[in-house]
Every structure is written in C-alpha cells, then in structure tokens.
Amino acid sequence: MALYRRLTRNRHVFRRQSIAALYSSGDLINPNATVLYSPLINPFQFSSSDDHNHTLNSRKLLTFYSPHSSRIELSGFRQVLHFSTLANSEEKKKNEQQKPSWVDTYLPQKIRPYAHLARLDKPIGTWLLAWPCMWSIALAAPPGSLPDVKMMTLFGCGALLLRGAGCTVNDLLDRDIDTKVERTRSRPVASGVLTPFQGLTFLGFQLLLGLGILLQLNNYSRILGASSLLLVFSYPLMKRFTFWPQAFLGLTFNWGALLGWAAIKGSIDPAVVLPLYVSGVFWTLVYDTIYAHQDKEDDLKVGVKSTALRFGDSTKEWISGFGLACISSLALSGINADIGWPYYTFLTAASGQLAWQIWTVDLSSRADCNRKFVSNKWFGAFIFGGILFGRLL
C-alpha cells in the first residue's frame, strides 16, 4: 500500500512538472482560455500540502476529473490542454531556425559574413533578377534557334554580383533600421560582425567584378548597364520617402529586360522590350508586396514605408490588378515579337501560378508570405520556357 501511494505521488509530480514546463511563460491567467485536451497527460489533482515546490504557479486544482474527462479546471478557470501539438510545433520551429545554410556548413569562417551580406544563402533574389535578363535574351534569339548560351552565362553571373552589391548597399544604408527589425537584426553589418568599412570594401570588390562582365558587352549595352547603377544606389532610400519602394525595386530588378535584348541586337526594340520591362515591374509589385507583409509591424515601429502598409486590407485587390497588368504586358510583348503558340500555353500556366499566389497567400503569416515569395522562381521559369519553345517551334 505504501509503494502504491509512493508511485501515485510520483506520477502526480511528473504531471505537474510537465504542465509547468509547457506553460513556463505564465500565460495561464486568462480564465476563458481553452485548448484541446490531450490523453498524453491525464488530468490530476493535488493539494497545497503535496510537493509544494512543484505546484503549478501555486494554483490548486479544485475539481478532479477521471482520465477520460475532456476538461480540467484550475483555480476558477478552465484550460483544455493539447500538449503534444504545442510541443511538436515549437520544436519544429526551433529546429528550422537553427538549421544551418550551406554557407555556414562549407565556407571558411572568415568568408561567411561576406557571403551572408551578399545573400548567397538565399538565391531567390538572384533568380528574380536573372529571369528578366533570360527572357530578353531568349526573345532576341532568331526563330528556330536557341538563345545565346555565352550571353546567358554572363548575365547569370552579373545577376549574382549585382544582387549581392544591391544587398550590400541596402545593409549599409539601413544598418540602423535593421537592428530594430526582427528579421534583419542578425545581418552582418547590423549585428556588428562586419564594420561599415568592410562592407564598403566588399561592395567595391563586387562592382569591380561586375564591371569586368559589363565590358564584355557592346558599347550600347555598356552605357545602358552602367545607367542602372543610379537605381541600385537610390532604391534602398525610397522606403524613407514613399509608400512605393516596391515600384522602384521593380524598375531596378527588371533592367535586364532592356539590357539582354541590347546585348544581342546592339539596340532595343521598344515594341518588344518595353512591354517586357513593364511586365517585370508589375510582377515585382506583386511578389515584393507579399514579401513586405512579413515586416509590416516592424516597419510601423521604425517609421519606414511599403506598399504592404499603403494597401493594408486591400492588398489582394491591388496585387490582383498588378498581376493582370503583368500578364497582359507579357502577352503584348509576345505578339509584337511574333513568337510561336507554345509561349501562350506557358503564359497560361504562369498566370495560374500567379493567381494561386495571390488567392492563397495568408498575409498575416510571415512563413506563408515567404513561401509565396520564393515560389516566384517558378513563374519566371514558366515565362522563360514559353519564350524558348515559342522561338524553337
């Protein structure tokens, strides 16, 4: 009998410790709060005389339910416990946050901060910058021919370098703001891992490599490419003055739609490349507005502006309009380029992908906003595939 009482006593202690561990934040003061009951931890009863050091926030259980009960009452309020789901979701979130990128795994420690500064661990930005270049190069190919592989390689490397340079400029100018935003406070310059001088030196290195690529293009393209630097350096400042920084990002990120055609043809055809460029700007307004919803609470605190704050609850209506304008401009560019029918098949698929993003995105969820943002690499791939097969067939 004594052994039975001892085992029962230990069982109650274990239950109380489990509850205390899961609710160590102390969020048990709301008398109306309820969650689902989990059979993994049974209801229990204890008095103030039992194991005083292990009581849950010094609260007594007033009412005892059998192990098959679905509710527990704690000192005048009810809590329905779903411990297994809560613990698993918190553990999963923690593991995702701690998962190292390839930069942390494979690169030497001295190089890692510079790789993070250039966002080498987040290639989506490079994809979004490269796709308009690839569209334009493929569109400039003669009917029945593949696009110029050498030129695509040069522009791919250029996109990587220019994106890294743009991120470096952004982090240098925004270092005081980044320390106040949860998502950005761990960036190398904001966290103090790199000094502003080191960031500036790295920026010069990236621009020097980019100049080497630009000098391999024709004179028209060199002038056109160099003129984009004004946008690269001014974009990070726009969030301080206007609610439309995403539009300026669109003008910057889609410059390759003009440059790619010029690198092949030696000039631009406004009837083809201007609608292509405009389509990219509207595309950017879609994906970067979704992206900006991740930081809207922090943006309000620090006083920076974005289309996410400008549109608010009307965001989906606005980006639906931008998406329609994007697809219409792409169709107009294809018609003016006299491209084949496969292009319009792929354009339909791309339209579906864009519509899926807009209709299903949960703008209150940072994780879902990021997922939809990253999925835009597939939109770019659909358009490139359409241009490729439209030229070949």
Coordinates of C-alpha atoms in Angstrom, one line a residue:
M1 CA 0.0 0.0 0.0
A2 CA 2.9 2.3 0.8
L3 CA 4.5 1.5 -2.5
Y4 CA 1.2 2.3 -4.3
R5 CA 1.0 5.7 -2.6
R6 CA 4.6 6.5 -3.5
L7 CA 4.1 5.6 -7.2
T8 CA 0.9 7.7 -7.3
R9 CA 2.6 10.6 -5.7
N10 CA 5.5 10.4 -8.2
R11 CA 3.0 10.3 -11.1
H12 CA 1.3 13.5 -9.9
V13 CA 4.7 15.2 -9.6
F14 CA 5.6 14.2 -13.2
R15 CA 2.3 15.6 -14.4
R16 CA 2.8 18.9 -12.6
Q17 CA 6.3 19.3 -13.9
S18 CA 5.1 18.6 -17.5
I19 CA 2.5 21.3 -17.2
A20 CA 4.9 23.8 -15.7
A21 CA 7.5 23.1 -18.5
L22 CA 5.0 23.7 -21.3
Y23 CA 3.5 26.8 -19.6
S24 CA 6.6 28.3 -18.1
S25 CA 5.7 31.6 -19.8
G26 CA 3.0 32.1 -17.2
D27 CA 0.2 32.5 -19.8
L28 CA -2.3 30.8 -17.5
I29 CA -4.0 33.9 -16.1
N30 CA -6.8 34.1 -18.7
P31 CA -9.9 32.4 -17.2
N32 CA -11.5 32.0 -20.6
A33 CA -8.5 30.4 -22.4
T34 CA -9.1 26.9 -23.6
V35 CA -7.2 24.4 -25.8
L36 CA -7.9 20.8 -26.7
Y37 CA -7.2 18.0 -24.1
S38 CA -4.5 15.5 -25.0
P39 CA -4.6 12.0 -23.5
L40 CA -0.8 12.0 -23.3
I41 CA -1.0 13.8 -19.9
N42 CA -4.0 12.9 -17.8
P43 CA -5.9 15.3 -15.5
F44 CA -4.7 15.3 -11.9
Q45 CA -5.5 16.6 -8.5
F46 CA -3.1 17.9 -5.8
S47 CA -3.4 19.9 -2.6
S48 CA -1.3 22.6 -1.1
S49 CA 0.3 20.0 1.2
D50 CA 1.6 17.8 -1.6
D51 CA 5.0 18.6 -3.1
H52 CA 4.7 22.4 -2.6
N53 CA 7.9 23.0 -4.6
H54 CA 6.3 21.5 -7.7
T55 CA 2.9 23.2 -7.7
L56 CA 1.9 25.0 -10.9
N57 CA 2.2 28.7 -10.2
S58 CA 0.9 27.9 -6.7
R59 CA -2.5 27.2 -8.1
K60 CA -4.6 24.4 -6.7
L61 CA -6.7 22.0 -8.7
L62 CA -10.1 22.3 -7.3
T63 CA -12.0 19.8 -9.3
F64 CA -10.9 16.3 -10.2
Y65 CA -11.9 14.6 -13.4
S66 CA -11.3 11.0 -14.4
P67 CA -8.7 10.2 -17.0
H68 CA -11.4 10.1 -19.6
S69 CA -12.6 13.7 -18.9
S70 CA -12.1 16.2 -21.7
R71 CA -11.6 19.3 -19.4
I72 CA -9.5 20.4 -16.5
E73 CA -10.4 23.3 -14.2
L74 CA -7.6 25.2 -12.5
S75 CA -8.4 27.7 -9.7
G76 CA -11.6 29.1 -11.2
F77 CA -10.7 28.8 -14.9
R78 CA -10.7 26.1 -17.5
Q79 CA -7.8 25.0 -19.7
V80 CA -8.1 22.3 -22.3
L81 CA -4.6 21.0 -23.0
H82 CA -3.1 20.0 -26.3
F83 CA 0.4 19.4 -25.2
S84 CA 1.6 17.2 -27.9
T85 CA 0.7 19.5 -30.7
L86 CA 2.2 22.6 -28.9
A87 CA 5.4 20.8 -28.1
N88 CA 5.9 19.4 -31.6
S89 CA 5.2 22.7 -33.3
E90 CA 7.6 24.6 -31.1
E91 CA 10.3 22.0 -31.5
K92 CA 9.9 22.1 -35.3
K93 CA 10.1 25.9 -35.4
K94 CA 13.2 25.8 -33.2
N95 CA 14.9 23.3 -35.5
E96 CA 14.0 25.2 -38.6
Q97 CA 15.5 28.4 -37.1
Q98 CA 18.7 26.6 -36.1
K99 CA 19.2 24.7 -39.4
P100 CA 22.5 25.9 -40.9
S101 CA 22.7 27.0 -44.5
W102 CA 25.3 25.8 -47.0
V103 CA 27.3 29.0 -46.3
D104 CA 27.7 28.0 -42.6
T105 CA 28.5 24.4 -43.5
Y106 CA 31.0 24.6 -46.3
L107 CA 32.6 28.1 -46.4
P108 CA 35.6 29.2 -44.3
Q109 CA 34.5 31.1 -41.2
K110 CA 36.2 34.4 -42.3
I111 CA 34.2 34.4 -45.6
R112 CA 30.8 33.6 -44.1
P113 CA 29.8 37.1 -43.1
Y114 CA 30.5 38.4 -46.6
A115 CA 28.5 35.5 -48.1
H116 CA 25.6 36.4 -45.8
L117 CA 26.0 40.0 -46.8
A118 CA 25.6 39.1 -50.4
R119 CA 22.7 36.7 -49.5
L120 CA 24.4 33.8 -51.2
D121 CA 22.4 31.5 -48.9
K122 CA 19.2 32.9 -50.3
P123 CA 19.3 32.5 -54.1
I124 CA 15.8 33.6 -54.7
G125 CA 16.9 37.2 -55.2
T126 CA 19.4 36.2 -57.9
W127 CA 16.7 34.2 -59.7
L128 CA 14.3 37.2 -59.6
L129 CA 17.0 39.4 -61.0
A130 CA 18.2 36.9 -63.6
W131 CA 14.8 35.9 -65.1
P132 CA 14.0 39.2 -66.9
C133 CA 17.5 39.0 -68.5
M134 CA 17.0 35.4 -69.6
W135 CA 13.5 36.3 -71.0
S136 CA 15.0 39.2 -73.1
I137 CA 18.0 37.1 -74.4
A138 CA 15.7 34.3 -75.4
L139 CA 13.3 36.6 -77.0
A140 CA 16.1 38.2 -79.1
A141 CA 17.1 34.8 -80.5
P142 CA 16.3 34.2 -84.2
P143 CA 13.3 31.9 -84.9
G144 CA 14.2 28.3 -84.7
S145 CA 17.4 29.0 -82.7
L146 CA 18.4 28.5 -79.1
P147 CA 19.3 31.6 -77.0
D148 CA 23.0 32.6 -76.8
V149 CA 24.4 30.4 -74.0
K150 CA 27.5 32.5 -73.5
M151 CA 25.4 35.7 -73.1
M152 CA 23.1 33.9 -70.6
T153 CA 26.1 32.8 -68.6
L154 CA 27.5 36.3 -68.4
F155 CA 24.1 37.7 -67.4
G156 CA 23.7 34.9 -64.8
C157 CA 27.0 35.9 -63.2
G158 CA 26.1 39.5 -63.5
A159 CA 22.8 38.9 -61.7
L160 CA 24.6 37.2 -58.8
L161 CA 27.1 40.1 -58.5
L162 CA 24.5 42.9 -58.9
R163 CA 22.1 41.3 -56.4
G164 CA 25.0 41.0 -53.9
A165 CA 26.0 44.6 -54.5
G166 CA 22.4 45.8 -54.0
C167 CA 22.1 43.8 -50.8
T168 CA 25.4 45.3 -49.5
V169 CA 24.2 48.9 -50.3
N170 CA 20.9 48.2 -48.6
D171 CA 22.5 46.8 -45.5
L172 CA 25.0 49.7 -45.3
L173 CA 22.3 52.4 -45.6
D174 CA 19.8 50.5 -43.4
R175 CA 22.1 49.3 -40.6
D176 CA 20.3 51.5 -38.0
I177 CA 16.9 50.3 -39.1
D178 CA 17.9 46.7 -39.4
T179 CA 18.7 46.5 -35.7
K180 CA 15.1 47.3 -34.8
V181 CA 13.5 44.7 -37.2
E182 CA 13.3 41.1 -36.0
R183 CA 14.0 39.6 -39.4
T184 CA 17.1 41.7 -40.2
R185 CA 18.8 42.4 -36.9
S186 CA 21.2 39.4 -37.4
R187 CA 22.5 40.7 -40.7
P188 CA 26.3 41.1 -40.7
V189 CA 26.6 44.9 -40.6
A190 CA 23.6 45.4 -38.3
S191 CA 24.8 42.8 -35.8
G192 CA 28.4 44.2 -35.9
V193 CA 30.0 41.1 -37.4
L194 CA 31.2 43.3 -40.2
T195 CA 32.1 47.0 -40.0
P196 CA 30.7 49.5 -42.5
F197 CA 34.2 49.9 -43.9
Q198 CA 34.4 46.2 -44.5
G199 CA 31.0 46.2 -46.2
L200 CA 32.1 49.2 -48.4
T201 CA 35.3 47.4 -49.4
F202 CA 33.2 44.3 -50.3
L203 CA 30.9 46.4 -52.3
G204 CA 33.8 47.8 -54.3
F205 CA 35.0 44.3 -55.0
Q206 CA 31.6 43.2 -56.3
L207 CA 31.2 46.2 -58.5
L208 CA 34.7 45.7 -59.9
L209 CA 33.8 42.1 -60.9
G210 CA 30.5 43.4 -62.4
L211 CA 32.4 45.9 -64.5
G212 CA 34.5 43.1 -65.9
I213 CA 31.3 41.4 -67.2
L214 CA 29.9 44.7 -68.5
L215 CA 33.0 45.4 -70.5
Q216 CA 32.4 42.2 -72.5
L217 CA 29.2 43.6 -73.9
N218 CA 28.8 46.1 -76.8
N219 CA 29.1 49.8 -76.3
Y220 CA 25.3 50.4 -76.3
S221 CA 24.9 47.8 -73.6
R222 CA 27.7 49.2 -71.5
I223 CA 26.1 52.6 -71.3
L224 CA 22.7 51.1 -70.7
G225 CA 24.0 48.8 -68.0
A226 CA 26.0 51.5 -66.2
S227 CA 22.9 53.7 -66.0
S228 CA 21.2 51.1 -63.9
L229 CA 23.6 51.9 -61.0
L230 CA 21.6 55.0 -60.2
L231 CA 18.6 52.8 -59.4
V232 CA 20.7 50.3 -57.5
F233 CA 22.1 53.0 -55.1
S234 CA 18.8 55.0 -54.8
Y235 CA 16.4 52.2 -54.2
P236 CA 17.3 51.5 -50.5
L237 CA 16.5 55.1 -49.7
M238 CA 13.0 55.0 -51.2
K239 CA 11.3 53.4 -48.1
R240 CA 12.1 56.5 -46.2
F241 CA 10.2 58.8 -48.5
T242 CA 7.5 56.9 -50.3
F243 CA 5.0 54.1 -49.8
W244 CA 6.1 52.7 -53.2
P245 CA 9.6 51.4 -52.7
Q246 CA 8.5 48.2 -54.4
A247 CA 7.9 50.1 -57.6
F248 CA 11.5 51.4 -57.5
L249 CA 12.7 47.9 -56.9
G250 CA 10.7 46.8 -60.0
L251 CA 12.5 49.4 -62.1
T252 CA 15.8 48.2 -60.8
F253 CA 15.4 44.4 -60.8
N254 CA 13.9 44.3 -64.3
W255 CA 16.6 46.4 -66.1
G256 CA 17.9 43.2 -67.6
A257 CA 14.8 43.0 -69.7
L258 CA 16.2 46.0 -71.6
L259 CA 19.9 45.0 -71.4
G260 CA 19.5 41.4 -72.5
W261 CA 17.9 42.4 -75.9
A262 CA 20.5 45.2 -76.4
A263 CA 23.4 42.8 -75.7
I264 CA 22.2 40.6 -78.6
K265 CA 20.8 43.2 -81.0
G266 CA 23.0 46.2 -80.3
S267 CA 19.9 48.4 -79.6
I268 CA 16.4 48.0 -78.2
D269 CA 13.1 47.4 -79.9
P270 CA 10.6 49.4 -77.8
A271 CA 7.6 47.5 -79.1
V272 CA 9.0 44.2 -77.7
V273 CA 11.2 45.2 -74.7
L274 CA 9.2 48.0 -73.2
P275 CA 6.1 45.8 -72.5
L276 CA 8.5 43.1 -71.3
Y277 CA 10.1 45.6 -68.9
V278 CA 6.7 46.9 -67.7
S279 CA 5.5 43.3 -67.1
G280 CA 8.5 42.7 -64.9
V281 CA 7.8 45.9 -62.9
F282 CA 4.2 44.8 -62.2
W283 CA 5.5 41.3 -61.4
T284 CA 7.8 42.8 -58.8
L285 CA 4.9 44.8 -57.3
V286 CA 3.1 41.5 -56.7
Y287 CA 5.9 39.5 -55.1
D288 CA 7.6 42.2 -53.2
T289 CA 4.3 43.5 -51.7
I290 CA 3.7 40.0 -50.5
Y291 CA 7.2 39.9 -49.1
A292 CA 6.8 43.3 -47.4
H293 CA 3.9 41.9 -45.3
Q294 CA 6.4 40.0 -43.3
D295 CA 7.8 43.2 -41.8
K296 CA 4.7 45.4 -41.6
E297 CA 4.6 45.5 -37.8
D298 CA 8.3 46.4 -37.5
D299 CA 8.0 48.9 -40.4
L300 CA 5.3 50.7 -38.5
K301 CA 7.5 50.9 -35.4
V302 CA 10.6 52.2 -37.1
G303 CA 8.7 54.5 -39.5
V304 CA 9.6 53.1 -42.9
K305 CA 7.1 52.8 -45.7
S306 CA 6.0 50.0 -48.1
T307 CA 3.1 49.0 -50.4
A308 CA 2.1 46.5 -47.7
L309 CA 1.3 49.4 -45.4
R310 CA -0.1 51.5 -48.2
F311 CA -2.6 48.8 -49.3
G312 CA -3.4 47.3 -45.9
D313 CA -6.5 45.1 -46.1
S314 CA -6.9 45.9 -49.8
T315 CA -3.6 44.3 -50.7
K316 CA -5.1 41.3 -52.6
E317 CA -7.2 43.6 -54.8
W318 CA -4.2 45.7 -55.6
I319 CA -1.8 42.8 -56.4
S320 CA -4.6 41.2 -58.5
G321 CA -4.6 44.3 -60.7
F322 CA -0.8 44.2 -60.9
G323 CA -0.9 40.5 -61.8
L324 CA -3.4 41.2 -64.6
A325 CA -1.2 44.0 -65.9
C326 CA 1.9 41.8 -65.8
I327 CA 0.2 39.0 -67.8
S328 CA -1.3 41.5 -70.3
S329 CA 2.1 43.1 -70.9
L330 CA 3.8 39.7 -71.4
A331 CA 1.1 38.8 -74.0
L332 CA 1.7 42.2 -75.8
S333 CA 5.4 41.6 -75.9
G334 CA 5.0 38.1 -77.3
I335 CA 2.6 39.4 -80.0
N336 CA 5.0 42.2 -81.0
A337 CA 7.9 39.7 -81.1
D338 CA 5.8 37.4 -83.4
I339 CA 6.5 34.4 -81.1
G340 CA 5.0 31.0 -81.6
W341 CA 2.0 29.4 -79.9
P342 CA 3.8 27.5 -77.1
Y343 CA 4.6 30.8 -75.5
Y344 CA 0.9 31.4 -74.8
T345 CA 0.5 27.9 -73.4
F346 CA 3.3 28.6 -70.9
L347 CA 1.9 32.1 -70.2
T348 CA -1.4 30.5 -69.2
A349 CA 0.4 28.2 -66.8
A350 CA 2.3 31.2 -65.4
S351 CA -1.0 33.1 -65.0
G352 CA -2.3 30.2 -62.9
Q353 CA 0.8 30.2 -60.7
L354 CA 0.5 33.9 -60.1
A355 CA -3.2 33.6 -59.4
W356 CA -2.5 30.8 -56.9
Q357 CA -0.1 33.0 -55.1
I358 CA -2.5 35.9 -54.8
W359 CA -5.6 33.9 -53.9
T360 CA -4.0 31.6 -51.3
V361 CA -1.4 33.8 -49.5
D362 CA -2.1 34.4 -45.9
L363 CA -0.8 37.9 -45.4
S364 CA -0.9 37.6 -41.7
S365 CA 1.6 34.7 -41.8
R366 CA 5.3 35.5 -42.3
A367 CA 6.0 31.9 -43.2
D368 CA 3.3 31.8 -45.9
C369 CA 4.3 35.2 -47.3
N370 CA 7.9 33.9 -47.6
R371 CA 6.8 30.7 -49.3
K372 CA 4.7 32.5 -51.9
F373 CA 7.6 35.0 -52.5
V374 CA 10.1 32.2 -53.1
S375 CA 7.6 30.4 -55.5
N376 CA 8.1 33.2 -58.0
K377 CA 11.2 31.5 -59.4
W378 CA 8.7 29.1 -61.0
F379 CA 6.7 31.9 -62.5
G380 CA 10.0 33.2 -64.1
A381 CA 10.8 29.6 -65.3
F382 CA 7.3 29.3 -67.0
I383 CA 7.8 32.5 -68.9
F384 CA 11.4 31.5 -70.0
G385 CA 10.1 28.1 -71.1
G386 CA 7.4 29.7 -73.1
I387 CA 9.8 32.0 -74.9
L388 CA 12.3 29.2 -75.5
F389 CA 9.8 26.8 -77.1
G390 CA 7.9 29.7 -78.8
R391 CA 11.2 30.6 -80.6
L392 CA 12.1 27.0 -81.4
L393 CA 8.6 25.8 -82.8

